mmCIF file of N, CA, C and O in Angstrom:
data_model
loop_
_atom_site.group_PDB
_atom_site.id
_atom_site.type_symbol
_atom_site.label_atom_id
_atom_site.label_comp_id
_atom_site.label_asym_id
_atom_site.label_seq_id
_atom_site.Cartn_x
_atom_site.Cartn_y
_atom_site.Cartn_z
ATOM 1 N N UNK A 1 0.847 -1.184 0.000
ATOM 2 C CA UNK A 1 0.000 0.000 0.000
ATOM 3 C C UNK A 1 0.888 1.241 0.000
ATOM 4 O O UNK A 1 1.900 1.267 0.700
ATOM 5 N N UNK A 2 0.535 2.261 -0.763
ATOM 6 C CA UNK A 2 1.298 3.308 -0.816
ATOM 7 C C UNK A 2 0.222 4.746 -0.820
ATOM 8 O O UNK A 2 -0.913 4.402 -0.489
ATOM 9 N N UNK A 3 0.326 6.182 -1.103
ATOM 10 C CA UNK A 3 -0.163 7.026 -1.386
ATOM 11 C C UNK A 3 -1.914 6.873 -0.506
ATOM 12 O O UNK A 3 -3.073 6.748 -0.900
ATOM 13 N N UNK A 4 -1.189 6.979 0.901
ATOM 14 C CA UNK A 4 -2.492 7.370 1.653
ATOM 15 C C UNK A 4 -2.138 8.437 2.576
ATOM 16 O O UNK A 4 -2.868 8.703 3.531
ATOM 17 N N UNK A 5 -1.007 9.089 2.329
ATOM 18 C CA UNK A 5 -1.106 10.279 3.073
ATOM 19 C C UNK A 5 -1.907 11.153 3.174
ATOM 20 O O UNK A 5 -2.252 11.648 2.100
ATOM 21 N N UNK A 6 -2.579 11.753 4.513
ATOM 22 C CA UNK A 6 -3.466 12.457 5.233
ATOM 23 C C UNK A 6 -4.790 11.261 5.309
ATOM 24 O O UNK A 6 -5.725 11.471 6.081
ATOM 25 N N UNK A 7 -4.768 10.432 4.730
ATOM 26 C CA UNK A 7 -6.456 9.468 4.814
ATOM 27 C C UNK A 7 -6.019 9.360 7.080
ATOM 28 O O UNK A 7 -5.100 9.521 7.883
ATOM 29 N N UNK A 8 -7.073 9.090 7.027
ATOM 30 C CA UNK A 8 -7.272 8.675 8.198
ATOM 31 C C UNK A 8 -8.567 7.862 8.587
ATOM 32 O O UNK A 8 -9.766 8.119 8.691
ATOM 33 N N UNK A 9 -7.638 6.598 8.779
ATOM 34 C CA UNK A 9 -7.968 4.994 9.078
ATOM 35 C C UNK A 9 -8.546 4.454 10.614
ATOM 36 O O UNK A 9 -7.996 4.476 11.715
ATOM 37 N N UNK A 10 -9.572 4.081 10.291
ATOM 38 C CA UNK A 10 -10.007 3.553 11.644
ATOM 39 C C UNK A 10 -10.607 1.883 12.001
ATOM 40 O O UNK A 10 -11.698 1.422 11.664
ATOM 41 N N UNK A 11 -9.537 1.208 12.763
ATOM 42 C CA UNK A 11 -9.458 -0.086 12.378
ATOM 43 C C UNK A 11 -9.697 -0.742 13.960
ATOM 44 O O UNK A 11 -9.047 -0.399 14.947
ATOM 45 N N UNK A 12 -10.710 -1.691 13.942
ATOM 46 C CA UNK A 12 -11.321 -2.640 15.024
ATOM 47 C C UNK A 12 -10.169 -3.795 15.195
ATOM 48 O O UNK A 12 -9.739 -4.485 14.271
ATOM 49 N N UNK A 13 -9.807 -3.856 16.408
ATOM 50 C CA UNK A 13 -9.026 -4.629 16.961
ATOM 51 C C UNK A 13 -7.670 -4.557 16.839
ATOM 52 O O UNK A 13 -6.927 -5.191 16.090
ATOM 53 N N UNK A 14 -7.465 -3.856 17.518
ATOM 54 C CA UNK A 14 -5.576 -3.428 16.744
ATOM 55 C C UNK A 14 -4.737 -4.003 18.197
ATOM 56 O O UNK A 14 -3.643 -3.495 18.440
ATOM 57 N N UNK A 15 -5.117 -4.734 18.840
ATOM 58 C CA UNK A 15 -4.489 -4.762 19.850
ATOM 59 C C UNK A 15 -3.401 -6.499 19.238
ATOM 60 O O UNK A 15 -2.572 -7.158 19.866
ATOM 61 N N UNK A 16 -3.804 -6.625 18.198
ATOM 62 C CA UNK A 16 -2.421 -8.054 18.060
ATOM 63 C C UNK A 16 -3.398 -9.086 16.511
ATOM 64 O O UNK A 16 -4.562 -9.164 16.118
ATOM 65 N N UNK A 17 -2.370 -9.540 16.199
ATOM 66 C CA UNK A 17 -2.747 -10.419 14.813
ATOM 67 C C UNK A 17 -3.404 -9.431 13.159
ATOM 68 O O UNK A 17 -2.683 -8.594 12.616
ATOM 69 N N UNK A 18 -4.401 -9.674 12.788
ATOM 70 C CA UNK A 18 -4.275 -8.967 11.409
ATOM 71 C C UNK A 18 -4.709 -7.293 12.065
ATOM 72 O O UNK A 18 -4.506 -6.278 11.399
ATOM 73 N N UNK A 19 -5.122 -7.278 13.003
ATOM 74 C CA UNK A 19 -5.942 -6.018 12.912
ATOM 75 C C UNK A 19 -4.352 -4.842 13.528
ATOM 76 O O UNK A 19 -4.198 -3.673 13.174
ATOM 77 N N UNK A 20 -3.434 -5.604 14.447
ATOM 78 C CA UNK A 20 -2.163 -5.212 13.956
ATOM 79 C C UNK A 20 -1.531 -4.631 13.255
ATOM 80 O O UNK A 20 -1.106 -3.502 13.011
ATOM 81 N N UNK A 21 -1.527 -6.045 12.810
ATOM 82 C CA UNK A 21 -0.906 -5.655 11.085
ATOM 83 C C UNK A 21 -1.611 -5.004 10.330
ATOM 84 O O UNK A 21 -0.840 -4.312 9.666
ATOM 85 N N UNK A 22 -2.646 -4.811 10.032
ATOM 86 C CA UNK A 22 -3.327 -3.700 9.439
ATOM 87 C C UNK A 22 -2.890 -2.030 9.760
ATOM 88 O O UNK A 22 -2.330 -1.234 9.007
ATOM 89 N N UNK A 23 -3.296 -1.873 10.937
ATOM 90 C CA UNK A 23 -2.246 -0.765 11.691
ATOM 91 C C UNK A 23 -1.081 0.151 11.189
ATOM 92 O O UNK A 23 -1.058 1.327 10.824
ATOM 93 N N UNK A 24 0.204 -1.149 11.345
ATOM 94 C CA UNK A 24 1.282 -1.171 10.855
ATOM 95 C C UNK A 24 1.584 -0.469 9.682
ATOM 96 O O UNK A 24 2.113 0.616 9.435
ATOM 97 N N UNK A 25 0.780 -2.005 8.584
ATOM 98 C CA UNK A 25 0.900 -1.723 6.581
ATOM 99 C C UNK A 25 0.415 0.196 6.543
ATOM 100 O O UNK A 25 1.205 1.106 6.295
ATOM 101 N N UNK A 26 -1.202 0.362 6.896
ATOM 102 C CA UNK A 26 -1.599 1.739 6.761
ATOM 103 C C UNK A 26 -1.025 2.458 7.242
ATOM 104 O O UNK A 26 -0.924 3.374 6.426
ATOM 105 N N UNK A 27 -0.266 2.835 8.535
ATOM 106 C CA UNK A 27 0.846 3.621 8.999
ATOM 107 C C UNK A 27 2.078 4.020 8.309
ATOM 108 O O UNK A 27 2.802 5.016 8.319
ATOM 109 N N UNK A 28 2.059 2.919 7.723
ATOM 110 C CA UNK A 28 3.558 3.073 6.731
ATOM 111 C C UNK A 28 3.458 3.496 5.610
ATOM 112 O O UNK A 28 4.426 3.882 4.954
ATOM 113 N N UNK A 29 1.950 3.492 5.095
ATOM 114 C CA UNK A 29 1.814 4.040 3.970
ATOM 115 C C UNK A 29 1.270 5.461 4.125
ATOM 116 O O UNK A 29 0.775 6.108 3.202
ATOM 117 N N UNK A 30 1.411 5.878 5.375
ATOM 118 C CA UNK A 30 1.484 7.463 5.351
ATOM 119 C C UNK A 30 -0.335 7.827 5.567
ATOM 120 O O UNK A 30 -0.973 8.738 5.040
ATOM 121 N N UNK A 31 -0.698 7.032 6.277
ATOM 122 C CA UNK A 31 -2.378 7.194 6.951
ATOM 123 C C UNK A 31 -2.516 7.763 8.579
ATOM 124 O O UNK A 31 -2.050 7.147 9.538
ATOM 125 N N UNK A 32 -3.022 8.656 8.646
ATOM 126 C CA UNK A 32 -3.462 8.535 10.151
ATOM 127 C C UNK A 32 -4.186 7.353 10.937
ATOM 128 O O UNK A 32 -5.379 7.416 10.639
ATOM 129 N N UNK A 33 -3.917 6.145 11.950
ATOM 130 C CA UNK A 33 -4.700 5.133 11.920
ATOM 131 C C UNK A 33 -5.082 5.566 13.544
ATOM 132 O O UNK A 33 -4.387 5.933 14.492
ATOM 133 N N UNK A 34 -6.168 5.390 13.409
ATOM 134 C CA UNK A 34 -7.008 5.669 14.904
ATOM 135 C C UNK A 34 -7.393 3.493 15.455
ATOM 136 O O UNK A 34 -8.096 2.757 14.763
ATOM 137 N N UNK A 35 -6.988 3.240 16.211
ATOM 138 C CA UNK A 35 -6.980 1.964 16.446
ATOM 139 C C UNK A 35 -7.816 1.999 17.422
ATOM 140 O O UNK A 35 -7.871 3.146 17.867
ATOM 141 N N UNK A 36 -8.765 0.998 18.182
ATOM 142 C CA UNK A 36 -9.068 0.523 18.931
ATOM 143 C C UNK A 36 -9.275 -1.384 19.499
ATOM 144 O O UNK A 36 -9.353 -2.345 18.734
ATOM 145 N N UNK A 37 -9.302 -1.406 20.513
ATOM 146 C CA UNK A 37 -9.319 -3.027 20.963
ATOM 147 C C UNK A 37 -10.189 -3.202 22.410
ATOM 148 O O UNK A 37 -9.695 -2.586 23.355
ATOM 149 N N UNK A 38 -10.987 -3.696 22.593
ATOM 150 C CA UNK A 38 -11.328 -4.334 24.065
ATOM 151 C C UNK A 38 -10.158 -4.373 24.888
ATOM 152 O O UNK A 38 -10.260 -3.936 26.034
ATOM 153 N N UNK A 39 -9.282 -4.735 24.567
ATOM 154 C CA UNK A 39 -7.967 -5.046 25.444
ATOM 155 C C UNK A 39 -6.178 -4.051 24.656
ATOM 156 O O UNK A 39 -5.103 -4.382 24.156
ATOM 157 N N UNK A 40 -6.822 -2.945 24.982
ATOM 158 C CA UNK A 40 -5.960 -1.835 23.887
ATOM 159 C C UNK A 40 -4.499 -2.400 24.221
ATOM 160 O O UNK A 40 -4.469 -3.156 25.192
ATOM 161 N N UNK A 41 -3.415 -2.181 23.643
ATOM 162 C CA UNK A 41 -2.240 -2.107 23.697
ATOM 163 C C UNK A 41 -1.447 -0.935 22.939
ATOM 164 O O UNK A 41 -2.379 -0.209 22.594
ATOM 165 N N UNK A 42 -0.552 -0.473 22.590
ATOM 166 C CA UNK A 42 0.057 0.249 21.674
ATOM 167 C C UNK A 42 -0.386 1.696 21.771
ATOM 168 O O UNK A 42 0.230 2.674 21.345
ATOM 169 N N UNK A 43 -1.470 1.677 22.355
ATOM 170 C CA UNK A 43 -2.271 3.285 21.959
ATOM 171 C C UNK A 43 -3.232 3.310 21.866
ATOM 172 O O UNK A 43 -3.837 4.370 22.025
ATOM 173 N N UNK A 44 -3.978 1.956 21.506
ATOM 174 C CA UNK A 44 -5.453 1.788 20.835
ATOM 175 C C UNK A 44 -6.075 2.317 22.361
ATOM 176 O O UNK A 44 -5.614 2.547 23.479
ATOM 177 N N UNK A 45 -7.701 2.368 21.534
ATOM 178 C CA UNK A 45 -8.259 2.922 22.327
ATOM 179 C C UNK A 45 -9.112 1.813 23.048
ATOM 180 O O UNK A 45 -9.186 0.757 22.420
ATOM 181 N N UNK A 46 -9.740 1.864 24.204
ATOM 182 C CA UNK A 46 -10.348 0.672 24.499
ATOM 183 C C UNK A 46 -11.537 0.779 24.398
ATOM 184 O O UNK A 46 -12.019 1.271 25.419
ATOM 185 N N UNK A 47 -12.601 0.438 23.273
ATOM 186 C CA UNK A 47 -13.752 0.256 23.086
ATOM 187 C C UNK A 47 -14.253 -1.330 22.958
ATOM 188 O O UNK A 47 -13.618 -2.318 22.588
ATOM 189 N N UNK A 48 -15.442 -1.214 23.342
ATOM 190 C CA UNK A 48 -16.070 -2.539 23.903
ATOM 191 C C UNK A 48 -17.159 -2.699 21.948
ATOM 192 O O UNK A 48 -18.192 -2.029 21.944
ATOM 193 N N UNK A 49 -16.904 -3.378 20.791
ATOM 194 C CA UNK A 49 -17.523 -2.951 20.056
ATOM 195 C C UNK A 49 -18.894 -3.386 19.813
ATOM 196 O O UNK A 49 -19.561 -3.258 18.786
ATOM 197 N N UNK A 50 -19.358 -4.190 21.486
ATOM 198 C CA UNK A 50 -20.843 -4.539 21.619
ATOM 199 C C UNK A 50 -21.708 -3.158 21.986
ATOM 200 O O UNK A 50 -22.899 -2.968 21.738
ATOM 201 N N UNK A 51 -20.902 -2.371 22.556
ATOM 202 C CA UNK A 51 -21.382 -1.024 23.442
ATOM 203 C C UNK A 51 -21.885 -0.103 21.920
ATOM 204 O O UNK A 51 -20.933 0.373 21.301
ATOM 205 N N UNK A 52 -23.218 0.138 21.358
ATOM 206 C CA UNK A 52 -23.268 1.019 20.666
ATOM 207 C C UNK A 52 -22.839 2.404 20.277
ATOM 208 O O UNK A 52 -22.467 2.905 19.216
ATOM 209 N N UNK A 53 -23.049 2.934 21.726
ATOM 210 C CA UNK A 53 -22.829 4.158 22.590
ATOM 211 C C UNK A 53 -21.360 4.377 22.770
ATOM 212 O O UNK A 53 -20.999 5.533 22.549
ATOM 213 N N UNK A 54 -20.589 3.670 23.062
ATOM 214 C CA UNK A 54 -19.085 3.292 23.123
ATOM 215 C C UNK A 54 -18.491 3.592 21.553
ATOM 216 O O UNK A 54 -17.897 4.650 21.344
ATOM 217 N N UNK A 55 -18.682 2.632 20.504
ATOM 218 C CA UNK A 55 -18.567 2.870 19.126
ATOM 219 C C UNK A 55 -18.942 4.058 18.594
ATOM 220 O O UNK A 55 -18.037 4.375 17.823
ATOM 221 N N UNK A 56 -19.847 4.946 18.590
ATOM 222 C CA UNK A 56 -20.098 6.416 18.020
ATOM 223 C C UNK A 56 -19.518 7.091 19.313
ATOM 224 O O UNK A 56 -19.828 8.246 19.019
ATOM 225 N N UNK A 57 -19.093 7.169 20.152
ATOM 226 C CA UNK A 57 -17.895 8.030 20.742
ATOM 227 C C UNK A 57 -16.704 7.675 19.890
ATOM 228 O O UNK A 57 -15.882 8.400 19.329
ATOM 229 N N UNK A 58 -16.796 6.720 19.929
ATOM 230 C CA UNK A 58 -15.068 6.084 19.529
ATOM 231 C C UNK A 58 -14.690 6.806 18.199
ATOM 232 O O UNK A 58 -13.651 7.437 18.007
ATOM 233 N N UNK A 59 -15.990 6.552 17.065
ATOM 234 C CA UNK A 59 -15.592 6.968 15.683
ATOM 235 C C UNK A 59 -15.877 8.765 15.680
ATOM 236 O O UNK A 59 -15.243 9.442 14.871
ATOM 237 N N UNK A 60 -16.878 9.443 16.651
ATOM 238 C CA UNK A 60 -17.128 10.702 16.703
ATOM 239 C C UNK A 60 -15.699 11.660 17.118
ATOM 240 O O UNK A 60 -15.456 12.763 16.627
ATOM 241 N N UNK A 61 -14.748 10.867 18.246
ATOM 242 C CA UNK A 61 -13.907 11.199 18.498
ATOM 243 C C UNK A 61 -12.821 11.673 17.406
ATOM 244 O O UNK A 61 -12.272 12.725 17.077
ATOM 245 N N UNK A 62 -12.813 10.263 17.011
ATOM 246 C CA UNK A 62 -11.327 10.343 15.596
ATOM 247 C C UNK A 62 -12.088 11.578 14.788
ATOM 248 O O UNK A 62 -11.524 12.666 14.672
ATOM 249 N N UNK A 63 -13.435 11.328 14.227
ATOM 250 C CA UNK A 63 -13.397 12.284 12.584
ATOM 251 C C UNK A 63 -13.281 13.687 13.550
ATOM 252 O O UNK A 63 -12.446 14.432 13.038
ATOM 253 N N UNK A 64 -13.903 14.312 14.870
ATOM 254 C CA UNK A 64 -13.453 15.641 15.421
ATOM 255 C C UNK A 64 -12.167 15.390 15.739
ATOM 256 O O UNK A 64 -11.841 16.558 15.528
ATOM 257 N N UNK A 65 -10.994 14.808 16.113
ATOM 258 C CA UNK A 65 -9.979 14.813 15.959
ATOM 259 C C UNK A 65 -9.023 14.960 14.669
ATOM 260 O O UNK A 65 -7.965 15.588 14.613
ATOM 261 N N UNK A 66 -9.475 14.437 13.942
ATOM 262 C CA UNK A 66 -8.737 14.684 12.631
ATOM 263 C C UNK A 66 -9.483 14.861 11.091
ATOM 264 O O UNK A 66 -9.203 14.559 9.932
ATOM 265 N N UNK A 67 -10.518 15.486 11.756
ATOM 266 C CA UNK A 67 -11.449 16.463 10.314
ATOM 267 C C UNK A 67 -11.916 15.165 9.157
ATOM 268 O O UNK A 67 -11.794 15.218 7.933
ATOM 269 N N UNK A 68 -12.501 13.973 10.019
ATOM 270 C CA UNK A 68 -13.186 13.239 9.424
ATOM 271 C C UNK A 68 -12.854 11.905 9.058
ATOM 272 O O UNK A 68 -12.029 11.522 9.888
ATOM 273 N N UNK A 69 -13.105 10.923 8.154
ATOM 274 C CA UNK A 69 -12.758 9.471 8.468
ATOM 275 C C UNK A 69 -12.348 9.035 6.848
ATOM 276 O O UNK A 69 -12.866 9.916 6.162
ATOM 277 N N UNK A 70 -11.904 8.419 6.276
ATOM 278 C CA UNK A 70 -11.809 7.834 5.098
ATOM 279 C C UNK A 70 -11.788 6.544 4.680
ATOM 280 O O UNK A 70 -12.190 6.336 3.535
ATOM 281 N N UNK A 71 -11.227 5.161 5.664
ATOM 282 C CA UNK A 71 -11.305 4.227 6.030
ATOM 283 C C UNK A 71 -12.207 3.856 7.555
ATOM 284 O O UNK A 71 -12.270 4.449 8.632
ATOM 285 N N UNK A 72 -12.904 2.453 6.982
ATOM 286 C CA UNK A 72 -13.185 2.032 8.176
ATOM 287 C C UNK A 72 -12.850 0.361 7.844
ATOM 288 O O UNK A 72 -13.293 -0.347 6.940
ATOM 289 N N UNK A 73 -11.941 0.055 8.888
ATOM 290 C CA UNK A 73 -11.172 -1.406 8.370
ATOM 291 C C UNK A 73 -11.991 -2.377 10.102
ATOM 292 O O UNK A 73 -11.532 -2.336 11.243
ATOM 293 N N UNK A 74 -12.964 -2.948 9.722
ATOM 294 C CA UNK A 74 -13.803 -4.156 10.604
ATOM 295 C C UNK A 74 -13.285 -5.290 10.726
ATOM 296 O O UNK A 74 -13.721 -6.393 10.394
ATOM 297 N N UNK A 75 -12.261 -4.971 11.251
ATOM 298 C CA UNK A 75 -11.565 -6.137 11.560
ATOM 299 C C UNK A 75 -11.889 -7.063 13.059
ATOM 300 O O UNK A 75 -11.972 -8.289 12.991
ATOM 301 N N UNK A 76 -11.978 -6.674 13.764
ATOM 302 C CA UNK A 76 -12.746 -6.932 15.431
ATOM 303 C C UNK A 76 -14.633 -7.935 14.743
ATOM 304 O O UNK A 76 -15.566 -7.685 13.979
ATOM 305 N N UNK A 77 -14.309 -8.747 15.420
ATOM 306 C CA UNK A 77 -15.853 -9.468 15.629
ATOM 307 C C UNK A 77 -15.866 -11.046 14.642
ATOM 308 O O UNK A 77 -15.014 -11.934 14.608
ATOM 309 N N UNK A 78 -17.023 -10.945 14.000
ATOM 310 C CA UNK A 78 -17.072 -12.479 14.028
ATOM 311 C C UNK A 78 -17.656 -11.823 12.365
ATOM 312 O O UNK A 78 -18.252 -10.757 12.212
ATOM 313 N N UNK A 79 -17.329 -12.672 11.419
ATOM 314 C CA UNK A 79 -17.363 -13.151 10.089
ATOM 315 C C UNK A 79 -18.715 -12.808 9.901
ATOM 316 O O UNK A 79 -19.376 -13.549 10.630
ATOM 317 N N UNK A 80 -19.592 -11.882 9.144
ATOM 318 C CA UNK A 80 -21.316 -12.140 8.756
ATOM 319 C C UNK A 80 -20.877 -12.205 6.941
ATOM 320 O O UNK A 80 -19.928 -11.710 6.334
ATOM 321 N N UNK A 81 -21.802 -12.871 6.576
ATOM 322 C CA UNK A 81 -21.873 -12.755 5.177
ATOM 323 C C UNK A 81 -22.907 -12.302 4.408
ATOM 324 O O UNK A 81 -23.492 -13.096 3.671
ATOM 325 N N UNK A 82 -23.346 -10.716 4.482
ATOM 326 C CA UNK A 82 -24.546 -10.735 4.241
ATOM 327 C C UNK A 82 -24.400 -8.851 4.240
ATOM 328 O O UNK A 82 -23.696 -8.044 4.847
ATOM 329 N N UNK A 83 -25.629 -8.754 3.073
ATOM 330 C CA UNK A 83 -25.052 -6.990 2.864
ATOM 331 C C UNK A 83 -25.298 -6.210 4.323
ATOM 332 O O UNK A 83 -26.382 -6.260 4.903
ATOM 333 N N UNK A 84 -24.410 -5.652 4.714
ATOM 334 C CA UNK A 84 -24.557 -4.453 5.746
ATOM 335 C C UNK A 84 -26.052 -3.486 5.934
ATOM 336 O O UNK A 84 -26.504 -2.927 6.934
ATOM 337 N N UNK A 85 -26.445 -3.548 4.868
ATOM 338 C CA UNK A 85 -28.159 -2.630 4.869
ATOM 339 C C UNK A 85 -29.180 -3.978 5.689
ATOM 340 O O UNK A 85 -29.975 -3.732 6.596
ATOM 341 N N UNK A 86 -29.033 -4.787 5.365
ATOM 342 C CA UNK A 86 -29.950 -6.264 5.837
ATOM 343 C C UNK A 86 -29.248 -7.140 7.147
ATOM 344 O O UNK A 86 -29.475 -8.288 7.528
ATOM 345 N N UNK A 87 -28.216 -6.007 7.713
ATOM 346 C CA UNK A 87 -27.597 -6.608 9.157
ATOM 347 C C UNK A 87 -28.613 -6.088 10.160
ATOM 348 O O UNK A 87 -29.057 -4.954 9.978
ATOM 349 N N UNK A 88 -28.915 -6.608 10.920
ATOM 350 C CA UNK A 88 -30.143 -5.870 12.138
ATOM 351 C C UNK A 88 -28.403 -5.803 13.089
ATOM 352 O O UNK A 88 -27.273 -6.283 13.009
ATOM 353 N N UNK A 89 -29.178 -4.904 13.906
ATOM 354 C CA UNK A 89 -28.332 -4.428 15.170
ATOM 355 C C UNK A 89 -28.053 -5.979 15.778
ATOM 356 O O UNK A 89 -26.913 -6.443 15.819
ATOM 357 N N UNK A 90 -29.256 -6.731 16.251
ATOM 358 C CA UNK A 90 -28.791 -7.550 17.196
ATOM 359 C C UNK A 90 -27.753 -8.660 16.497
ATOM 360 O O UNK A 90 -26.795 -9.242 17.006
ATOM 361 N N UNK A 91 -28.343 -8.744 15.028
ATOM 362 C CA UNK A 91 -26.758 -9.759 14.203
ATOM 363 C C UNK A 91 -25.310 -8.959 14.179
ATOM 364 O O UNK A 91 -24.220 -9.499 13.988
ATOM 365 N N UNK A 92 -25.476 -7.959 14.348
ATOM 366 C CA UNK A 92 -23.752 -7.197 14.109
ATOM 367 C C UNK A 92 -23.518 -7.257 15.706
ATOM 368 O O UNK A 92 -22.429 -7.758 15.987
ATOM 369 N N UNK A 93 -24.312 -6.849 16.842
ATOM 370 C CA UNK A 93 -24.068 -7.193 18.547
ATOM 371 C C UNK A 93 -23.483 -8.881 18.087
ATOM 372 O O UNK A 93 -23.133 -9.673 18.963
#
């Protein structure tokens, strides 16, 4: 990945394995990455991403912190296969 300077990335589970490494790759390619984890390490932030209320702080924070969002990398949670408009709340909980 290259030519993402100024994007600013916001990626679920950054506390170890791909969501990590995700982190990392976008960092290096010159992204602002706003991280969070249940169990933060590195910096991330600690959001719970069952907490609704928790999650729109979390993402309200970053875009007033850095004038908005460009990535959102869902890496945190469990596999759905199915379009995002036809997810009910309680299947993405």
């Amino acid at each position: 990945m290259d030519g993402l300077d100024g994007m600013v990335v916001l990626i679920t589970g950054t506390a170890g394995g791909q969501g990590a490494a995700a982190a990392t790759l976008f960092a290096e390619a010159g992204a602002t990455v706003v991280g969070c984890d249940i169990a933060p390490v590195d910096g991330s932030e600690p959001v719970d991403l069952t907490d609704e209320d928790a999650v729109r702080r979390w993402v309200d924070a970053a875009a007033e912190a850095h004038g908005g969002i460009d990535v959102l990398y869902a890496n945190a949670g469990a596999t759905r296969f199915s379009p995002l408009e036809e997810t009910t709340a309680q299947e993405w909980d």
